[in-house]
CSV table of C-alpha atoms and ligand atoms in Angstrom, one decimal:
chain,number,residue,atom,x,y,z
A,1,MET,CA,-1.8,21.2,13.1
A,2,THR,CA,-2.7,22.7,9.6
A,3,SER,CA,-1.7,21.0,6.2
A,4,GLN,CA,-0.3,22.9,3.8
A,5,ASN,CA,0.4,22.9,-0.2
A,6,LEU,CA,3.9,22.2,-0.9
A,7,PRO,CA,5.0,23.1,-4.1
A,8,THR,CA,5.2,20.2,-6.6
A,9,PRO,CA,8.9,19.1,-7.5
A,10,LYS,CA,8.7,19.6,-11.5
A,11,ARG,CA,9.6,16.7,-13.9
A,12,GLY,CA,10.6,15.6,-17.0
A,13,THR,CA,7.2,16.9,-19.6
A,14,PHE,CA,4.6,14.1,-19.1
A,15,VAL,CA,4.1,13.2,-23.0
A,16,GLU,CA,2.2,9.8,-22.5
A,17,ARG,CA,-0.4,11.2,-21.1
A,18,ALA,CA,-3.1,12.7,-23.7
A,19,ALA,CA,-1.9,9.9,-26.1
A,20,LYS,CA,-3.3,7.1,-23.4
A,21,LYS,CA,-6.9,6.2,-22.9
A,22,PRO,CA,-7.3,5.3,-19.1
A,23,GLY,CA,-7.4,1.9,-18.2
A,24,LYS,CA,-4.7,1.0,-19.9
A,25,LEU,CA,-1.4,-0.6,-18.2
A,26,PRO,CA,1.7,1.9,-18.8
A,27,PRO,CA,5.1,1.1,-20.6
A,28,ARG,CA,7.6,-1.1,-19.1
A,29,HIS,CA,10.0,-0.1,-16.8
A,30,ILE,CA,12.9,-1.4,-15.3
A,31,SER,CA,10.8,-1.3,-11.9
A,32,ASP,CA,9.0,-4.2,-13.4
A,33,MET,CA,11.9,-6.4,-13.9
A,34,THR,CA,14.1,-8.4,-12.3
A,35,LEU,CA,17.8,-7.9,-12.4
A,36,ALA,CA,17.7,-11.0,-15.4
A,37,GLU,CA,15.2,-9.5,-17.2
A,38,ARG,CA,17.2,-5.8,-17.2
A,39,LYS,CA,20.0,-7.4,-18.7
A,40,GLU,CA,17.7,-9.5,-21.1
A,41,ALA,CA,16.0,-5.8,-21.8
A,42,VAL,CA,19.2,-3.5,-22.6
A,43,THR,CA,20.9,-6.4,-24.7
A,44,ALA,CA,18.1,-6.6,-26.8
A,45,LEU,CA,18.8,-2.7,-27.3
A,46,GLY,CA,22.6,-3.3,-28.4
A,47,VAL,CA,23.8,-2.1,-24.8
A,48,PRO,CA,26.0,-4.4,-23.1
A,49,GLY,CA,24.3,-6.6,-20.3
A,50,PHE,CA,26.5,-5.2,-17.5
A,51,ARG,CA,24.7,-2.0,-17.9
A,52,ALA,CA,21.8,-3.3,-16.0
A,53,ASP,CA,23.9,-4.0,-13.1
A,54,GLN,CA,25.3,-0.4,-13.4
A,55,LEU,CA,21.8,0.9,-13.8
A,56,SER,CA,20.4,-0.9,-11.0
A,57,ARG,CA,23.0,0.4,-8.6
A,58,GLN,CA,22.0,3.5,-9.5
A,59,TRP,CA,18.3,3.4,-9.3
A,60,PHE,CA,18.0,1.1,-6.3
A,61,GLY,CA,21.3,1.2,-4.7
A,62,ARG,CA,21.9,5.0,-5.0
A,63,LEU,CA,18.2,6.0,-5.3
A,64,ASN,CA,19.9,8.5,-8.3
A,65,ASP,CA,17.2,8.8,-10.9
A,66,ASP,CA,18.8,11.4,-12.9
A,67,PRO,CA,20.5,9.3,-15.8
A,68,THR,CA,22.4,12.4,-17.2
A,69,THR,CA,24.5,12.3,-13.9
A,70,TRP,CA,25.1,8.8,-14.2
A,71,THR,CA,28.9,9.0,-15.3
A,72,ASP,CA,29.8,5.5,-15.0
A,73,LEU,CA,27.7,4.7,-18.2
A,74,ASN,CA,28.2,6.1,-21.2
A,75,GLY,CA,26.1,9.0,-23.0
A,76,SER,CA,24.5,6.7,-25.6
A,77,ALA,CA,23.9,3.7,-22.9
A,78,ARG,CA,22.2,6.6,-20.6
A,79,GLU,CA,20.1,7.9,-23.5
A,80,THR,CA,18.6,4.3,-24.7
A,81,ILE,CA,18.0,3.5,-21.4
A,82,GLN,CA,16.5,6.5,-20.4
A,83,GLN,CA,14.3,6.4,-23.6
A,84,GLU,CA,13.2,3.0,-23.9
A,85,LEU,CA,13.5,1.6,-19.9
A,86,LEU,CA,13.0,4.8,-17.7
A,87,PRO,CA,9.4,5.9,-18.7
A,88,ASP,CA,8.1,8.8,-16.8
A,89,LEU,CA,5.3,6.8,-14.5
A,90,LEU,CA,4.2,8.9,-11.6
A,91,GLU,CA,3.5,12.6,-12.4
A,92,PRO,CA,3.4,14.5,-9.0
A,93,VAL,CA,0.1,16.4,-8.8
A,94,ARG,CA,0.2,17.3,-5.4
A,95,THR,CA,2.0,16.8,-2.2
A,96,LEU,CA,0.4,17.7,1.5
A,97,SER,CA,1.9,17.5,4.0
A,98,CYS,CA,0.7,17.9,8.3
A,99,ASP,CA,2.5,16.3,11.7
A,100,ASN,CA,5.1,19.1,11.6
A,101,GLY,CA,6.0,17.6,8.1
A,102,THR,CA,6.8,14.1,9.2
A,103,THR,CA,3.2,13.3,7.4
A,104,VAL,CA,3.5,13.3,3.5
A,105,LYS,CA,0.5,12.8,1.1
A,106,GLN,CA,1.2,12.7,-2.5
A,107,VAL,CA,-1.0,12.6,-5.5
A,108,TRP,CA,0.3,10.6,-8.5
A,109,ARG,CA,-0.8,11.0,-12.0
A,110,LEU,CA,-0.6,7.8,-13.8
A,111,HIS,CA,0.6,8.3,-17.6
A,112,ASP,CA,-3.1,7.7,-18.9
A,113,GLY,CA,-4.4,10.4,-16.6
A,114,SER,CA,-5.7,7.9,-13.6
A,115,LEU,CA,-4.8,9.5,-10.1
A,116,VAL,CA,-3.6,7.4,-6.8
A,117,GLU,CA,-2.0,8.3,-3.7
A,118,SER,CA,0.5,7.2,-1.3
A,119,VAL,CA,1.4,8.4,2.2
A,120,LEU,CA,4.8,8.3,3.9
A,121,MET,CA,4.5,8.5,7.8
A,122,ARG,CA,7.6,8.9,9.8
A,123,TYR,CA,7.8,8.0,13.5
A,124,PRO,CA,10.5,8.0,15.6
A,125,ASN,CA,12.2,5.1,15.0
A,126,ARG,CA,10.5,3.7,11.6
A,127,VAL,CA,9.3,4.9,8.6
A,128,THR,CA,6.3,3.9,6.9
A,129,MET,CA,4.9,4.1,3.8
A,130,CYS,CA,1.6,3.6,2.8
A,131,VAL,CA,1.1,2.7,-1.1
A,132,SER,CA,-1.5,1.5,-3.5
A,133,SER,CA,-2.0,-1.3,-5.4
A,134,GLN,CA,-4.7,-0.1,-7.9
A,135,ALA,CA,-6.7,2.8,-9.7
A,136,GLY,CA,-9.4,2.9,-7.5
A,137,CYS,CA,-11.2,-0.2,-5.9
A,138,ALA,CA,-13.8,-2.8,-7.0
A,139,MET,CA,-14.8,-3.7,-3.5
A,140,ASN,CA,-17.2,-1.4,-2.8
A,141,CYS,CA,-16.8,-1.2,1.4
A,142,PRO,CA,-19.8,1.6,1.8
A,143,PHE,CA,-17.2,3.3,4.4
A,144,CYS,CA,-14.1,3.6,2.3
A,145,ALA,CA,-13.9,6.8,0.0
A,146,THR,CA,-12.0,4.7,-2.4
A,147,GLY,CA,-14.5,2.6,-3.3
A,148,GLN,CA,-17.1,4.7,-4.2
A,149,ALA,CA,-15.7,5.5,-7.7
A,150,GLY,CA,-15.0,2.0,-8.7
A,151,LEU,CA,-12.0,0.2,-10.2
A,152,THR,CA,-10.2,1.8,-12.9
A,153,ARG,CA,-7.5,-0.3,-13.3
A,154,ASN,CA,-5.2,-2.4,-11.7
A,155,LEU,CA,-1.0,-0.9,-11.2
A,156,SER,CA,1.8,-2.1,-12.9
A,157,THR,CA,4.8,-3.9,-10.5
A,158,ALA,CA,6.8,-0.8,-11.7
A,159,GLU,CA,3.8,1.9,-10.3
A,160,ILE,CA,3.7,0.0,-7.1
A,161,VAL,CA,7.6,0.0,-6.4
A,162,GLU,CA,8.2,3.9,-7.8
A,163,GLN,CA,5.6,4.9,-5.3
A,164,VAL,CA,8.1,3.5,-2.6
A,165,LEU,CA,11.1,4.7,-4.4
A,166,ALA,CA,9.5,8.3,-4.6
A,167,GLY,CA,9.2,8.2,-1.0
A,168,SER,CA,12.7,6.9,-0.7
A,169,ARG,CA,14.3,9.4,-2.5
A,170,MET,CA,12.5,12.1,-1.0
A,171,LEU,CA,14.1,10.6,2.6
A,172,ALA,CA,17.4,9.9,1.3
A,173,ARG,CA,17.5,13.8,0.4
A,174,GLY,CA,16.8,15.2,3.6
A,175,GLU,CA,13.2,16.5,2.4
A,176,VAL,CA,11.3,15.1,5.2
A,177,ALA,CA,11.2,16.5,8.3
A,178,GLY,CA,13.7,14.7,10.6
A,179,GLY,CA,17.0,14.7,8.5
A,180,PRO,CA,17.9,12.2,5.9
A,181,GLY,CA,16.3,8.7,6.5
A,182,ARG,CA,15.3,5.5,4.9
A,183,VAL,CA,11.7,3.7,4.4
A,184,SER,CA,11.6,0.7,7.1
A,185,ASN,CA,8.1,-0.2,6.2
A,186,VAL,CA,5.4,-0.6,3.6
A,187,VAL,CA,1.9,-1.4,4.1
A,188,LEU,CA,-0.6,-2.1,1.0
A,189,MET,CA,-3.3,-0.2,2.4
A,190,GLY,CA,-3.8,2.9,-0.3
A,191,MET,CA,-6.0,2.7,-2.7
A,192,GLY,CA,-7.1,-0.7,-4.2
A,193,GLU,CA,-7.3,-4.1,-3.1
A,194,PRO,CA,-3.6,-5.8,-3.5
A,195,MET,CA,-4.8,-9.3,-3.7
A,196,ALA,CA,-6.9,-8.7,-6.9
A,197,ASN,CA,-3.8,-7.4,-8.4
A,198,TYR,CA,-1.7,-10.1,-7.2
A,199,ASN,CA,0.8,-11.4,-9.7
A,200,ARG,CA,2.1,-7.6,-10.0
A,201,VAL,CA,1.8,-7.0,-6.5
A,202,ILE,CA,4.0,-10.0,-5.8
A,203,LYS,CA,6.6,-9.2,-8.5
A,204,ALA,CA,6.8,-5.6,-6.3
A,205,LEU,CA,7.1,-7.1,-2.9
A,206,ARG,CA,9.9,-9.4,-4.2
A,207,MET,CA,11.5,-6.2,-5.7
A,208,LEU,CA,11.7,-4.2,-2.1
A,209,THR,CA,12.9,-7.2,-0.4
A,210,THR,CA,15.6,-8.6,-3.0
A,211,GLU,CA,19.1,-7.1,-1.7
A,212,ALA,CA,20.1,-3.9,-3.6
A,213,PRO,CA,21.1,-3.4,-6.1
A,214,GLU,CA,18.5,-5.5,-7.6
A,215,GLY,CA,16.0,-4.4,-5.3
A,216,LEU,CA,15.5,-2.5,-2.6
A,217,GLY,CA,16.8,-5.0,0.5
A,218,MET,CA,13.6,-4.1,3.0
A,219,SER,CA,12.9,-6.7,5.5
A,220,ALA,CA,9.6,-8.7,4.4
A,221,ARG,CA,8.4,-8.5,8.0
A,222,GLY,CA,8.2,-4.8,7.5
A,223,ILE,CA,5.9,-5.3,4.5
A,224,THR,CA,2.1,-5.4,4.8
A,225,VAL,CA,-0.6,-6.9,2.6
A,226,SER,CA,-4.1,-5.7,3.5
A,227,THR,CA,-7.0,-7.6,1.8
A,228,VAL,CA,-10.8,-7.7,2.4
A,229,GLY,CA,-10.3,-11.5,2.5
A,230,LEU,CA,-9.9,-13.1,-1.2
A,231,VAL,CA,-9.6,-16.5,0.5
A,232,PRO,CA,-8.0,-18.2,-2.4
A,233,ARG,CA,-5.0,-15.3,-2.7
A,234,MET,CA,-4.4,-15.6,1.0
A,235,ARG,CA,-4.0,-19.1,0.7
A,236,GLN,CA,-1.5,-18.5,-2.4
A,237,LEU,CA,0.1,-15.8,-0.4
A,238,ALA,CA,1.4,-18.4,2.6
A,239,THR,CA,3.2,-20.3,0.1
A,240,GLU,CA,5.2,-17.0,-1.4
A,241,GLY,CA,8.2,-18.1,1.1
A,242,LEU,CA,8.3,-14.7,2.7
A,243,PRO,CA,7.1,-13.7,5.7
A,244,PHE,CA,4.8,-10.7,5.3
A,245,THR,CA,2.6,-9.3,7.5
A,246,LEU,CA,-1.1,-10.3,6.6
A,247,ALA,CA,-4.1,-7.8,7.7
A,248,VAL,CA,-7.4,-8.7,7.2
A,249,SER,CA,-10.0,-6.5,6.8
A,250,LEU,CA,-12.9,-7.7,9.0
A,251,HIS,CA,-14.7,-5.0,10.7
A,252,ALA,CA,-17.2,-7.5,11.5
A,253,PRO,CA,-17.6,-10.4,13.4
A,254,ASP,CA,-20.7,-11.7,11.8
A,255,ASP,CA,-21.6,-12.6,8.3
A,256,GLU,CA,-25.2,-10.2,8.6
A,257,LEU,CA,-23.1,-7.3,9.1
A,258,ARG,CA,-20.3,-8.2,7.5
A,259,ASP,CA,-22.0,-8.7,4.2
A,260,GLU,CA,-23.3,-4.9,4.3
A,261,LEU,CA,-19.3,-3.4,5.3
A,262,VAL,CA,-17.4,-5.5,3.1
A,263,PRO,CA,-19.7,-6.9,0.3
A,264,ILE,CA,-17.3,-9.2,-0.8
A,265,ASN,CA,-18.1,-11.2,2.4
A,266,ASN,CA,-21.1,-12.5,0.0
A,267,ARG,CA,-18.7,-14.9,-1.3
A,268,PHE,CA,-16.1,-15.3,1.4
A,269,PRO,CA,-17.8,-15.3,4.8
A,270,VAL,CA,-15.9,-14.9,8.4
A,271,ALA,CA,-15.3,-18.1,8.7
A,272,GLU,CA,-13.4,-19.0,5.7
A,273,VAL,CA,-11.4,-15.9,5.7
A,274,LEU,CA,-10.3,-16.3,9.4
A,275,ASP,CA,-9.4,-19.8,8.4
A,276,ALA,CA,-7.2,-18.6,5.7
A,277,ALA,CA,-6.1,-16.2,8.2
A,278,TRP,CA,-4.9,-19.2,10.8
A,279,GLU,CA,-3.7,-21.0,8.1
A,280,TYR,CA,-1.4,-18.2,7.1
A,281,ALA,CA,-0.1,-17.7,10.8
A,282,ALA,CA,0.7,-21.2,10.7
A,283,LYS,CA,2.5,-21.4,7.6
A,284,THR,CA,4.6,-18.4,8.2
A,285,ASN,CA,4.7,-17.9,11.7
A,286,ARG,CA,3.4,-14.1,11.4
A,287,ARG,CA,0.7,-12.5,13.7
A,288,VAL,CA,-2.3,-11.9,11.5
A,289,SER,CA,-3.7,-8.1,11.9
A,290,ILE,CA,-7.1,-7.9,12.2
A,291,GLU,CA,-8.7,-4.3,10.5
A,292,TYR,CA,-11.5,-3.4,12.4
A,293,ALA,CA,-12.9,0.2,11.4
A,294,MET,CA,-14.7,1.4,14.6
A,295,ILE,CA,-18.1,2.5,13.5
A,296,LYS,CA,-20.5,4.2,16.1
A,297,ASP,CA,-23.8,1.9,16.8
A,298,ILE,CA,-23.0,0.2,13.6
A,299,ASN,CA,-20.1,-2.8,14.8
A,300,ASP,CA,-18.9,-1.1,18.0
A,301,GLN,CA,-21.4,-2.6,20.5
A,302,ARG,CA,-20.2,-4.9,23.4
A,303,GLU,CA,-21.9,-8.1,22.2
A,304,ARG,CA,-20.0,-7.7,18.7
A,305,ALA,CA,-16.7,-7.1,20.9
A,306,GLU,CA,-17.8,-10.4,22.5
A,307,HIS,CA,-18.5,-12.4,19.4
A,308,LEU,CA,-14.9,-11.1,17.9
A,309,GLY,CA,-13.2,-12.1,21.5
A,310,ARG,CA,-14.9,-15.6,21.0
A,311,LEU,CA,-13.5,-15.8,17.6
A,312,LEU,CA,-10.1,-14.6,17.8
A,313,LYS,CA,-9.1,-16.1,20.9
A,314,GLY,CA,-6.3,-18.7,21.1
A,315,ASN,CA,-4.7,-17.6,17.3
A,316,LEU,CA,-1.4,-15.9,16.7
A,317,VAL,CA,-3.6,-12.5,16.2
A,318,HIS,CA,-3.6,-8.8,16.7
A,319,VAL,CA,-6.5,-6.4,16.5
A,320,ASN,CA,-5.8,-3.2,15.0
A,321,LEU,CA,-9.1,-1.0,15.9
A,322,ILE,CA,-9.3,1.9,13.1
A,323,PRO,CA,-11.4,4.7,14.3
A,324,LEU,CA,-13.3,5.2,11.2
A,325,ASN,CA,-12.4,8.5,9.1
A,326,PRO,CA,-15.5,9.6,8.1
A,327,THR,CA,-15.8,10.1,4.0
A,328,PRO,CA,-17.8,13.0,2.6
A,329,GLY,CA,-21.2,12.3,2.5
A,330,SER,CA,-20.9,9.3,4.8
A,331,LYS,CA,-24.0,8.7,7.4
A,332,TRP,CA,-21.4,7.1,9.8
A,333,THR,CA,-19.1,8.2,12.1
A,334,ALA,CA,-16.2,6.8,14.8
A,335,SER,CA,-17.3,5.6,18.1
A,336,ARG,CA,-18.0,7.1,21.0
A,337,PRO,CA,-14.6,6.9,23.2
A,338,GLU,CA,-16.4,4.9,26.1
A,339,ASP,CA,-17.3,2.3,23.5
A,340,GLU,CA,-14.0,2.1,22.0
A,341,VAL,CA,-12.8,1.5,25.6
A,342,ALA,CA,-15.0,-1.0,26.1
A,343,PHE,CA,-14.4,-2.8,23.0
A,344,VAL,CA,-10.7,-3.1,24.1
A,345,ALA,CA,-11.4,-4.4,27.4
A,346,ALA,CA,-13.9,-6.7,26.0
A,347,LEU,CA,-10.8,-8.1,23.8
A,348,GLU,CA,-8.2,-8.0,26.4
A,349,ARG,CA,-10.4,-10.3,28.3
A,350,HIS,CA,-10.4,-12.9,26.0
A,351,GLY,CA,-6.6,-12.4,25.8
A,352,VAL,CA,-6.2,-10.9,22.5
A,353,PRO,CA,-3.9,-8.2,21.8
A,354,VAL,CA,-5.4,-5.2,20.7
A,355,THR,CA,-4.0,-1.6,19.9
A,356,VAL,CA,-6.1,1.8,18.4
A,357,ARG,CA,-4.7,3.0,15.2
A,358,ASP,CA,-3.3,6.5,15.3
A,359,THR,CA,-5.3,8.8,12.7
A,360,ARG,CA,-2.2,10.0,10.9
A,361,GLY,CA,-2.9,12.1,8.1
A,362,ARG,CA,-6.3,12.6,8.7
A,363,GLU,CA,-6.5,16.3,8.2
A,364,ILE,CA,-4.6,15.9,4.8
A,365,ASP,CA,-7.2,13.1,3.8
A,366,GLY,CA,-4.3,11.0,4.1
A,367,ALA,CA,-5.6,8.3,6.8
A,368,CYS,CA,-7.1,5.0,6.4
A,369,GLY,CA,-10.5,5.0,3.8
A,370,GLN,CA,-9.9,8.6,2.7
A,371,LEU,CA,-7.7,8.1,-0.3
A,372,ALA,CA,-10.0,9.0,-2.9
A,373,ALA,CA,-7.2,11.1,-5.5
A,374,THR,CA,-9.5,13.8,-6.1
A,375,THR,CA,-7.3,17.2,-7.2
A,376,SER,CA,-10.0,19.6,-6.6
B,1,SAH,N1,-8.2,-3.2,0.0
B,1,SAH,C1,-7.5,-3.4,1.3
B,1,SAH,C2,-6.5,-2.1,1.6
B,1,SAH,C3,-6.9,-0.9,1.6
B,1,SAH,S1,-7.6,0.0,2.6
B,1,SAH,C4,-8.5,-4.0,2.5
B,1,SAH,O1,-9.5,-3.8,2.5
B,1,SAH,O2,-7.8,-4.6,3.4
B,1,SAH,C5,-6.6,0.0,4.2
B,1,SAH,C6,-7.6,-0.1,5.8
B,1,SAH,O3,-8.3,0.9,5.6
B,1,SAH,C7,-8.7,-1.4,5.5
B,1,SAH,O4,-8.8,-2.1,6.6
B,1,SAH,C8,-9.6,-0.5,5.2
B,1,SAH,O5,-10.8,-1.6,5.3
B,1,SAH,C9,-9.8,0.5,6.0
B,1,SAH,N2,-10.3,1.5,6.0
B,1,SAH,C10,-11.7,2.1,4.8
B,1,SAH,N3,-12.0,3.4,5.0
B,1,SAH,C11,-11.6,3.4,6.2
B,1,SAH,C12,-12.8,4.6,6.6
B,1,SAH,N4,-13.3,5.3,6.2
B,1,SAH,N5,-12.3,4.5,8.0
B,1,SAH,C13,-11.4,3.8,8.7
B,1,SAH,N6,-11.0,2.7,8.4
B,1,SAH,C14,-10.9,2.7,6.9
């Protein structure tokens, strides 16, 4: 399959960009706000509070992002709202697709010039969007492309929500191969460490799961939060009262190797991370995903499979093995097929459910760990 460069849709002029320094959060947007906050915001602008319901119905309910067509609002209310509460947050820079148009990666330029990426993946029964939670990442995992340039900044709530909405609009308009559809799943597995941008991420996830038209009405079960294992935040997530799926990027069963692959392990070692994961499973009754990138001769040995099996067995858990997507200049590569098979078999002998993740989007640099948002 060949990747293709699709024409990028034109949007309004992006006036804010040049004026701001990289690293600054964007101006406020209705996707940052609960319905009550939208009411407050419009009222403060001299627009009656009920207009917040109307604009929410347009934006979140009908996925209509063109205020000039909102005929239920009068012209002056539309103008004020557009100017004050609907700044352009995501400027499309590039759209790449593969898998016959069912995988679509988008590169976005934010108001301060930062670049982030999101990936839409359509499967027969679901559409999953992989979205970014930060511009860059501070976690510095040596096998991940995003980590190499460090962290630029946290994304705002609206910048996270709008990535999902952009995909939702494309699907609603029938612009993704397979006809009109809806986003059913969201995974926070794009750029960034979601638990390091906790409050904004949680607000975004609440917006996704709140009934339309206040939010997008998605099921919390369809939303996966992936973390390197920031233990205090994992424990906090368990108290939010929403059954998100938690994914933990383990990648090694032993601290010695994990210290190298996931450097934050120095602070939160394997045993503590798994303790927090089991607490999450117990509180939410949700099966925790363990992410494990299969790296040839680094973490894919038989003894590590046995060790992992012993650590995980008997818990509410599912292992996702991800064949390593090598990043440019990386000395590491994906495991041999026979080692992958043996690893799966060892986990299965311990009664640990395991699947091997597909590598959707690989040829457009849209697969796990490839999101570096370069436009060259
Ligand atoms: N910071 C979060 C979410 C982002 S990455 C986290 O670490 O969980 C989503 C998943 O892709 C993580 O499990 C991450 O370790 C994995 N990943 C990163 N780089 C990869 C690569 N080159 N090949 C395969 N998986 C990779």
